[in-house]
């Protein structure tokens, strides 16, 4: 996740997009190519909901002879936030998709595999980091949680944000972070409090359906002292604190000036919606007997039986269509409180957008309140990092909102949280040829069809074209 894989979509991973799934008992060797990434990324399975437990950190250190653009920390810890389900997550999503209703929310949230002290678990388990007074630590926070954006904080300790999504940002201090599924955030914390035990904790920023539990870990100072009966607890924002979300995310800026595309070749305006599809005799478990679905520009993505990359490379017809729309088929008040049922039914299809090599691209993601299901949507594009040049609430206004874009030092990210009932604009240069998945990283939304595929055509030379496929491909 977040590794650009230049010219090498064959090792990108999403099932039926760039490869067919690895069959039980089989194996596949990935050729992972790093380029400009530096900082914290991660890897995860991309088949149904298997990423719930099949994931881990990727850490890219500064090149030999170079250093961090901040003081060298004394030690570092990866902090992976994850979901815990009582039961088989694959059966859980398969059952939900068959029935058409909401999948079960998780039963617990975890920090580095442990739920913490606030759950009634059959076995005690709380992750601890040991610190020395006066030393500074780098925490590499990864949100691998399935369906929740998260607030994260450490009791009585101020954090300094220094990196996001495998790139550095201008350092800024905060009492908390807000991190969406897919994102990574690097923070510095100095152990400058009275030696004791302190909680770090994480809980959700509310979605339509979300796990409202709180996971904890402990910051434990080395030394001789009497530990408290209960560690002090951080002041996390409230579940519904949208202002806290925007206050945090608006502070992110690239470390220095960056080369943001100014003239744009390809403009996409993409609405993000939760919808429903009709069921025979209203027999499904979704609203009014329908089946829950999700869409981009009212297209609900249908996963093909052959991966899109192989179909594109070998020119196999009938697998996908190239008419993903640049604009939604209907213009309406996207964020209105009461929207007509006319907006509920999307068009199912395997539709992709083909882009010429080296085109400059702007995408405006517009959240909608269809079904009163507005959420903060973490949109992720494989194969690229991109510049987040603007975001706001309400309906995007083409005449005025671009005037507020940051075209000087916007953050370079690979996942953008589109504000609840709001919009976000990204820009990038399409200089990585291949087949690249674009999807919401709330897993239930992706399972319902909040996805599409961006195909970037080859350039005019071998060095600007996709590499050939490996000798072994997974059979479909």
C-alpha positions as a printed NumPy array, in Angstrom:
array([[  0.   ,   0.   ,   0.   ],
       [  1.566,   3.258,  -1.163],
       [  4.464,   1.661,  -3.04 ],
       [  4.186,   3.136,  -6.53 ],
       [  5.578,   0.06 ,  -8.3  ],
       [  6.819,   2.055, -11.313],
       [  5.887,   0.323, -14.577],
       [  5.163,  -2.87 , -12.624],
       [  1.437,  -3.328, -11.949],
       [  1.994,  -7.102, -12.1  ],
       [  3.037,  -7.028,  -8.432],
       [  0.423,  -4.545,  -7.218],
       [ -1.923,  -7.186,  -5.838],
       [ -5.678,  -6.376,  -5.897],
       [ -7.651,  -9.459,  -6.882],
       [ -9.18 ,  -9.38 , -10.372],
       [ -7.605,  -5.956, -11.008],
       [ -3.901,  -6.753, -11.445],
       [ -3.9  , -10.467, -10.7  ],
       [ -6.154, -13.363,  -9.95 ],
       [ -6.114, -14.515,  -6.311],
       [ -3.437, -16.84 ,  -5.001],
       [ -5.189, -20.193,  -4.766],
       [ -5.111, -22.297,  -1.558],
       [ -1.802, -24.114,  -1.371],
       [ -0.27 , -22.031,  -4.181],
       [  2.255, -19.21 ,  -3.984],
       [  3.168, -16.01 ,  -5.798],
       [  6.399, -14.034,  -5.504],
       [  6.019, -10.249,  -5.601],
       [  8.677,  -8.053,  -7.171],
       [  8.288,  -4.891,  -5.093],
       [  9.92 ,  -1.821,  -6.619],
       [ 10.586,   1.235,  -4.442],
       [ 11.221,   4.639,  -5.991],
       [ 10.622,   7.966,  -4.215],
       [  8.943,   6.63 ,  -1.066],
       [ 10.531,   7.432,   2.287],
       [  8.941,   6.892,   5.672],
       [  6.14 ,   4.514,   6.673],
       [  4.049,   2.451,   4.275],
       [  2.466,  -0.956,   4.724],
       [  1.423,  -4.126,   2.957],
       [ -1.867,  -6.017,   3.119],
       [ -3.821,  -8.737,   1.396],
       [ -6.276,  -7.504,  -1.228],
       [ -8.681, -10.421,  -1.553],
       [-12.149,  -9.966,  -0.051],
       [-11.627,  -9.026,   3.637],
       [ -8.405, -10.961,   4.224],
       [ -6.501,  -7.734,   4.942],
       [ -8.159,  -7.731,   8.39 ],
       [ -5.358,  -9.99 ,   9.605],
       [ -2.917, -10.247,   6.689],
       [ -0.964,  -6.994,   6.918],
       [  2.222,  -5.409,   8.239],
       [  4.473,  -2.327,   8.152],
       [  6.907,  -1.299,   5.433],
       [  9.566,   1.158,   6.613],
       [ 11.745,   3.005,   4.104],
       [ 14.715,   4.664,   5.816],
       [ 16.688,   7.647,   4.498],
       [ 19.317,   6.723,   1.931],
       [ 22.824,   6.016,   3.187],
       [ 24.608,   9.283,   3.883],
       [ 21.358,  11.199,   4.478],
       [ 19.266,  11.765,   7.589],
       [ 15.717,  12.527,   8.617],
       [ 14.647,  16.153,   8.13 ],
       [ 14.104,  16.259,  11.903],
       [ 16.286,  15.366,  14.922],
       [ 17.283,  11.705,  14.997],
       [ 14.905,   9.873,  17.371],
       [ 16.354,   7.702,  20.106],
       [ 14.126,   4.761,  19.179],
       [ 11.103,   3.996,  17.039],
       [  7.978,   1.854,  17.268],
       [  5.472,   0.805,  14.603],
       [  1.921,   1.272,  15.905],
       [ -0.57 ,  -0.706,  13.824],
       [ -4.279,  -0.12 ,  14.442],
       [ -6.434,  -3.066,  13.392],
       [ -9.886,  -4.669,  13.663],
       [-10.774,  -7.831,  15.563],
       [-13.78 ,  -9.953,  14.625],
       [-15.199, -12.903,  16.534],
       [-15.478, -15.258,  13.61 ],
       [-14.221, -15.811,  10.084],
       [-14.004, -12.422,   8.349],
       [-14.273, -14.035,   4.906],
       [-17.521, -15.759,   5.854],
       [-18.734, -12.527,   7.439],
       [-18.443, -10.47 ,   4.254],
       [-19.6  , -13.314,   1.992],
       [-22.74 , -13.726,   4.099],
       [-23.393,  -9.985,   4.09 ],
       [-22.997,  -9.731,   0.318],
       [-25.33 , -12.686,  -0.226],
       [-27.965, -11.162,   2.023],
       [-27.509,  -7.603,   0.787],
       [-27.301,  -6.006,   4.23 ],
       [-24.612,  -4.424,   6.418],
       [-21.748,  -6.711,   7.473],
       [-21.149,  -7.078,  11.196],
       [-18.975,  -4.38 ,  12.683],
       [-15.791,  -5.483,  14.422],
       [-15.916,  -6.725,  18.024],
       [-12.744,  -4.92 ,  19.08 ],
       [-10.007,  -2.624,  17.844],
       [ -6.364,  -3.377,  18.515],
       [ -2.959,  -1.706,  18.831],
       [ -0.171,  -4.012,  17.621],
       [ -2.471,  -6.997,  17.942],
       [ -3.715,  -6.301,  21.474],
       [ -7.134,  -4.801,  22.298],
       [ -6.053,  -3.263,  25.602],
       [ -7.517,  -2.881,  29.059],
       [-11.052,  -1.719,  28.24 ],
       [-12.364,  -4.992,  26.809],
       [-13.73 ,  -8.029,  28.606],
       [-11.357, -10.45 ,  26.9  ],
       [-10.789, -14.114,  27.643],
       [ -7.065, -13.402,  27.857],
       [ -5.387, -10.263,  29.143],
       [ -3.211,  -8.463,  26.639],
       [ -2.075,  -4.85 ,  26.399],
       [  0.768,  -3.642,  24.224],
       [  3.433,  -1.553,  26.022],
       [  6.273,   0.622,  24.877],
       [  9.112,   1.207,  27.331],
       [ 10.599,   4.72 ,  27.347],
       [ 13.345,   6.618,  29.149],
       [ 12.732,  10.085,  30.526],
       [ 14.083,  12.784,  28.226],
       [ 14.342,  10.644,  25.107],
       [ 12.407,  11.199,  21.866],
       [ 10.613,   8.405,  20.054],
       [  9.317,   8.03 ,  16.495],
       [  5.944,   6.303,  16.333],
       [  4.95 ,   5.038,  12.899],
       [  1.141,   4.846,  13.074],
       [ -0.658,   2.688,  10.486],
       [ -4.437,   2.433,  10.186],
       [ -5.191,  -1.059,   8.885],
       [ -8.696,  -0.984,  10.421],
       [-11.414,  -2.221,   8.094],
       [-14.161,   0.387,   8.345],
       [-13.28 ,   3.151,  10.807],
       [-11.318,   6.385,  10.651],
       [ -9.586,   6.824,  13.986],
       [ -8.598,   9.437,  16.524],
       [ -5.35 ,   8.542,  18.303],
       [ -3.681,  10.296,  21.244],
       [ -1.277,   9.796,  24.164],
       [ -2.138,  10.951,  27.66 ],
       [ -0.275,  14.132,  28.72 ],
       [  2.143,  13.912,  25.781],
       [  2.18 ,  16.31 ,  22.841],
       [  2.998,  14.749,  19.492],
       [  4.776,  16.288,  16.521],
       [  3.597,  15.096,  13.104],
       [  6.546,  14.685,  10.7  ],
       [  5.375,  12.306,   7.959],
       [  2.304,  11.037,   6.136],
       [  1.932,   8.2  ,   3.605],
       [  5.648,   7.681,   2.987],
       [  6.533,  11.374,   2.591],
       [  7.642,  14.09 ,   4.998],
       [  5.508,  17.05 ,   6.039],
       [  6.247,  20.342,   7.735],
       [  6.36 ,  19.371,  11.426],
       [  3.401,  20.494,  13.498],
       [  2.362,  19.825,  17.072],
       [ -0.972,  18.342,  18.059],
       [ -2.691,  16.661,  20.994],
       [ -4.122,  13.941,  18.694],
       [ -4.087,  12.618,  15.153],
       [ -6.936,  11.602,  12.875],
       [ -5.958,   8.732,  10.571],
       [ -8.115,   7.006,   7.964],
       [ -7.881,   3.36 ,   6.882],
       [ -4.948,   3.109,   4.491],
       [ -3.066,   6.097,   5.865],
       [  0.196,   6.151,   7.781],
       [  1.286,   9.035,  10.015],
       [  4.726,   9.411,  11.578],
       [  4.878,  11.289,  14.885],
       [  7.595,  12.246,  17.347],
       [  6.912,  12.148,  21.082],
       [  9.309,  13.144,  23.85 ],
       [  9.105,  11.289,  27.168],
       [  9.079,  14.469,  29.268],
       [  6.409,  13.703,  31.858],
       [  6.703,  12.39 ,  35.419],
       [  7.876,   8.753,  35.126],
       [  4.717,   6.646,  35.312],
       [  2.313,   4.71 ,  33.089],
       [  0.24 ,   6.553,  30.467],
       [ -2.365,   5.289,  28.024],
       [ -2.213,   5.769,  24.307],
       [ -5.691,   5.185,  22.942],
       [ -7.646,   5.156,  19.693],
       [-11.342,   5.323,  18.919],
       [-13.432,   5.92 ,  15.83 ],
       [-14.557,   9.057,  14.118],
       [-18.188,   8.085,  13.637],
       [-19.446,   6.625,  10.398],
       [-22.927,   5.384,   9.551],
       [-22.009,   2.057,  11.186],
       [-18.88 ,   1.865,  13.308],
       [-17.149,   0.044,  16.152],
       [-17.594,   2.397,  19.121],
       [-15.068,   0.651,  21.365],
       [-11.701,   2.091,  22.419],
       [ -8.368,   0.326,  22.136],
       [ -5.455,   1.155,  24.44 ],
       [ -1.752,   0.548,  24.869],
       [  0.615,   1.764,  27.589],
       [  3.586,   4.099,  27.557],
       [  5.678,   2.843,  30.484],
       [  8.642,   4.832,  31.787],
       [ 11.706,   2.946,  32.943],
       [ 12.763,   3.644,  36.537],
       [ 11.832,   3.05 ,  40.158],
       [  8.394,   4.41 ,  40.99 ],
       [  5.038,   3.183,  42.14 ],
       [  2.876,   2.561,  39.062],
       [ -0.642,   4.02 ,  39.169],
       [ -3.618,   1.729,  39.645],
       [ -4.969,   3.138,  36.39 ],
       [ -2.81 ,   4.984,  33.835],
       [ -3.967,   8.484,  32.906],
       [ -6.164,   8.58 ,  29.801],
       [ -5.786,  10.907,  26.792],
       [ -8.363,  13.52 ,  25.852],
       [ -9.591,  12.045,  22.565],
       [-11.986,  14.062,  20.383],
       [-15.611,  12.994,  20.488],
       [-16.814,  10.374,  17.98 ],
       [-18.694,  13.027,  15.986],
       [-16.134,  15.84 ,  16.154],
       [-15.884,  16.776,  12.472],
       [-14.219,  20.064,  13.377],
       [-11.369,  18.149,  15.047],
       [-10.931,  16.155,  11.829],
       [-10.619,  19.264,   9.663],
       [ -8.449,  21.098,  12.202],
       [ -5.934,  18.265,  12.1  ],
       [ -5.897,  17.469,   8.388],
       [ -5.707,  21.121,   7.328],
       [ -2.293,  21.435,   8.978],
       [ -0.611,  18.964,   6.645],
       [  1.783,  20.536,   4.145],
       [  4.763,  19.232,   2.224],
       [  8.171,  19.872,   3.718],
       [  9.066,  22.326,   0.938],
       [  7.648,  23.701,  -2.292],
       [  6.563,  20.986,  -4.704],
       [  5.912,  20.861,  -8.429],
       [  2.112,  20.746,  -8.523],
       [  0.6  ,  20.489, -12.023],
       [ -0.797,  23.92 , -12.946],
       [ -2.299,  23.234, -16.37 ],
       [ -4.64 ,  20.238, -16.424],
       [ -5.198,  17.786, -19.297],
       [ -7.75 ,  15.468, -17.66 ],
       [-10.442,  16.665, -15.235],
       [-12.605,  14.175, -13.36 ],
       [-15.457,  15.121, -11.039],
       [-16.407,  11.989,  -9.089],
       [-19.398,  11.637,  -6.775],
       [-19.129,   9.123,  -3.927],
       [-22.391,   7.48 ,  -2.845],
       [-23.892,   4.611,  -0.927],
       [-26.844,   3.267,  -2.915],
       [-29.149,   0.282,  -3.2  ],
       [-29.868,  -2.24 ,  -5.941],
       [-33.315,  -3.841,  -6.215],
       [-33.895,  -7.44 ,  -5.164],
       [-36.61 ,  -9.784,  -6.423],
       [-39.688,  -9.473,  -4.216],
       [-37.794,  -7.05 ,  -1.939],
       [-36.091, -10.09 ,  -0.429],
       [-32.716,  -8.603,   0.585],
       [-31.56 ,  -7.371,   3.983],
       [-30.846,  -3.779,   2.943],
       [-33.212,  -0.789,   3.232],
       [-36.733,  -1.535,   1.98 ],
       [-35.749,  -5.069,   1.012],
       [-33.057,  -3.858,  -1.406],
       [-29.363,  -4.734,  -1.616],
       [-26.803,  -2.241,  -0.323],
       [-24.447,  -0.976,  -2.999],
       [-21.957,   1.859,  -3.454],
       [-20.774,   3.843,  -6.436],
       [-18.462,   6.392,  -8.032],
       [-20.294,   8.646, -10.494],
       [-23.267,   6.315, -10.025],
       [-21.312,   3.342, -11.405],
       [-21.177,   0.421,  -8.969],
       [-18.039,  -1.528,  -9.859],
       [-18.525,  -5.183, -10.767],
       [-15.457,  -7.349, -10.231],
       [-14.677,  -9.334, -13.404],
       [-13.713, -13.002, -13.662],
       [-10.376, -12.208, -15.361],
       [ -8.077,  -9.556, -13.954],
       [ -8.272,  -6.234, -15.776],
       [ -4.481,  -6.032, -16.236],
       [ -4.274,  -9.324, -18.087],
       [ -7.302,  -8.399, -20.218],
       [ -5.701,  -5.053, -21.085],
       [ -2.248,  -6.464, -21.79 ],
       [ -3.492,  -9.399, -23.86 ],
       [ -6.367,  -7.414, -25.434],
       [ -9.037,  -9.818, -24.174],
       [-12.458,  -8.377, -24.975],
       [-15.596,  -8.373, -22.865],
       [-13.849,  -7.998, -19.492],
       [-14.239,  -4.24 , -18.967],
       [-15.548,  -1.105, -20.655],
       [-13.602,   2.14 , -21.067],
       [-16.477,   4.569, -20.503],
       [-16.192,   5.423, -16.812],
       [-17.747,   8.909, -16.84 ],
       [-15.739,  12.075, -16.211],
       [-18.765,  13.615, -14.49 ],
       [-21.798,  12.213, -12.654],
       [-24.768,  11.472, -14.918],
       [-26.998,  13.755, -12.87 ],
       [-26.23 ,  17.061, -11.175],
       [-28.056,  17.576,  -7.879],
       [-27.593,  19.066,  -4.433],
       [-25.142,  16.351,  -3.407],
       [-25.043,  17.151,   0.304],
       [-28.718,  17.973,   0.904],
       [-30.361,  16.586,   4.029],
       [-33.221,  14.965,   2.124],
       [-32.43 ,  13.496,  -1.277],
       [-34.868,  11.854,  -3.655],
       [-35.008,   8.092,  -4.094],
       [-34.116,   8.769,  -7.75 ],
       [-30.469,   8.802,  -6.69 ],
       [-30.547,   5.398,  -4.981],
       [-30.01 ,   3.008,  -7.89 ],
       [-26.559,   2.934,  -9.52 ],
       [-25.545,   1.261, -12.775],
       [-23.519,  -1.927, -12.163],
       [-20.55 ,  -2.273, -14.5  ],
       [-16.835,  -2.904, -14.894],
       [-15.954,   0.54 , -16.195],
       [-12.446,   2.002, -16.319],
       [-10.925,   5.358, -17.3  ],
       [ -8.04 ,   5.3  , -19.787],
       [ -5.513,   8.151, -19.543],
       [ -2.686,   9.065, -21.912],
       [  0.834,   8.747, -20.55 ],
       [  2.21 ,  11.897, -18.871],
       [ -1.168,  13.639, -18.748],
       [ -1.758,  16.047, -15.892],
       [ -4.816,  14.952, -13.934],
       [ -7.17 ,  16.674, -11.503],
       [ -9.798,  14.678,  -9.614],
       [-12.467,  16.295,  -7.481],
       [-14.068,  13.769,  -5.132],
       [-17.542,  14.905,  -4.067],
       [-19.165,  13.189,  -1.107],
       [-22.931,  12.792,  -1.203],
       [-25.681,  12.304,   1.345],
       [-27.614,   9.751,  -0.69 ],
       [-29.546,   7.534,   1.749],
       [-28.371,   9.97 ,   4.451],
       [-25.22 ,   7.843,   4.447],
       [-22.623,  10.626,   4.244],
       [-19.261,   9.586,   5.668],
       [-15.623,  10.599,   5.551],
       [-14.382,   8.47 ,   2.626],
       [-10.682,   7.495,   2.44 ],
       [-10.044,   7.34 ,  -1.311],
       [ -6.891,   5.471,  -2.342],
       [ -5.232,   5.307,  -5.759],
       [ -2.751,   2.516,  -6.447],
       [  0.436,   3.249,  -8.366],
       [  0.616,   6.914,  -7.371],
       [  1.083,   9.456,  -4.695],
       [ -0.799,  12.662,  -5.404],
       [ -1.04 ,  16.204,  -4.14 ],
       [ -4.042,  17.057,  -1.989],
       [ -4.574,  20.653,  -3.15 ],
       [ -7.907,  21.437,  -1.513],
       [-10.872,  20.235,   0.493],
       [-14.024,  21.688,   1.97 ],
       [-17.598,  21.099,   3.056],
       [-20.772,  21.203,   0.97 ],
       [-20.972,  21.044,  -2.808],
       [-17.805,  21.829,  -4.76 ],
       [-18.104,  25.205,  -6.494],
       [-16.021,  25.235,  -9.657],
       [-16.185,  29.014,  -9.905],
       [-14.794,  29.773,  -6.453],
       [-13.301,  26.769,  -4.633],
       [-10.176,  26.414,  -6.841],
       [ -9.155,  29.917,  -5.738],
       [ -8.385,  28.386,  -2.34 ],
       [ -6.195,  25.565,  -3.666],
       [ -2.722,  25.148,  -2.171],
       [ -0.504,  24.885,  -5.256],
       [  2.708,  25.65 ,  -3.354],
       [  3.234,  23.018,  -0.651],
       [  0.246,  20.633,  -0.519],
       [  0.853,  17.261,   1.155],
       [  1.851,  14.325,  -1.035],
       [ -0.33 ,  11.373,  -0.013],
       [ -1.713,   8.126,  -1.4  ],
       [ -5.004,   8.131,   0.524],
       [ -7.231,  11.17 ,   1.001],
       [-10.062,  11.478,   3.504],
       [-12.907,  13.156,   1.607],
       [-14.772,  15.173,   4.263],
       [-18.218,  14.049,   5.342],
       [-20.681,  15.945,   3.133],
       [-17.745,  17.656,   1.462],
       [-15.166,  17.444,  -1.301],
       [-11.437,  17.004,  -1.876],
       [ -9.272,  17.765,  -4.927],
       [ -6.098,  15.925,  -5.921],
       [ -3.606,  16.483,  -8.743],
       [ -0.874,  14.283, -10.206],
       [  1.037,  13.523, -13.397],
       [  0.049,  10.193, -14.986],
       [  3.642,   9.055, -15.51 ],
       [  3.314,   5.474, -14.227],
       [  1.917,   3.257, -17.006],
       [ -0.258,   0.386, -15.908],
       [ -3.591,  -0.714, -14.527],
       [ -4.298,   0.888, -11.149],
       [ -7.157,   0.296,  -8.727],
       [ -8.9  ,   3.316,  -7.17 ],
       [-11.243,   2.623,  -4.283],
       [-12.635,   3.662,  -0.941],
       [-10.558,   2.112,   1.864],
       [-13.645,   1.568,   4.024],
       [-13.761,  -2.095,   3.166],
       [-17.527,  -2.524,   3.126],
       [-17.839,   0.35 ,   0.624],
       [-15.226,  -1.21 ,  -1.646],
       [-17.031,  -4.553,  -1.409],
       [-20.252,  -2.805,  -2.487],
       [-18.67 ,  -1.243,  -5.582],
       [-17.117,   2.11 ,  -4.552],
       [-14.24 ,   1.412,  -6.931],
       [-12.936,   2.004, -10.424],
       [ -9.754,   1.378, -12.404],
       [ -7.391,   3.933, -13.928],
       [ -5.452,   2.643, -16.933],
       [ -2.432,   4.779, -17.839],
       [ -1.197,   4.026, -21.338],
       [  2.419,   3.344, -22.207],
       [  4.73 ,   6.13 , -23.218],
       [  6.716,   6.115, -26.443],
       [  9.819,   4.272, -25.142],
       [ 10.588,   1.022, -23.314],
       [ 11.538,   3.062, -20.262],
       [  8.086,   4.676, -20.177],
       [  6.144,   1.445, -20.759],
       [  4.94 ,  -1.377, -18.551],
       [  7.411,  -4.154, -17.919],
       [  6.447,  -7.569, -19.346],
       [  4.509,  -9.956, -17.084],
       [  6.369, -12.414, -14.868],
       [  6.764, -15.97 , -16.093],
       [  4.191, -17.205, -13.589],
       [  0.751, -15.624, -13.214],
       [ -1.999, -16.828, -10.913],
       [ -4.687, -18.752, -12.84 ],
       [ -8.205, -17.307, -12.719]])
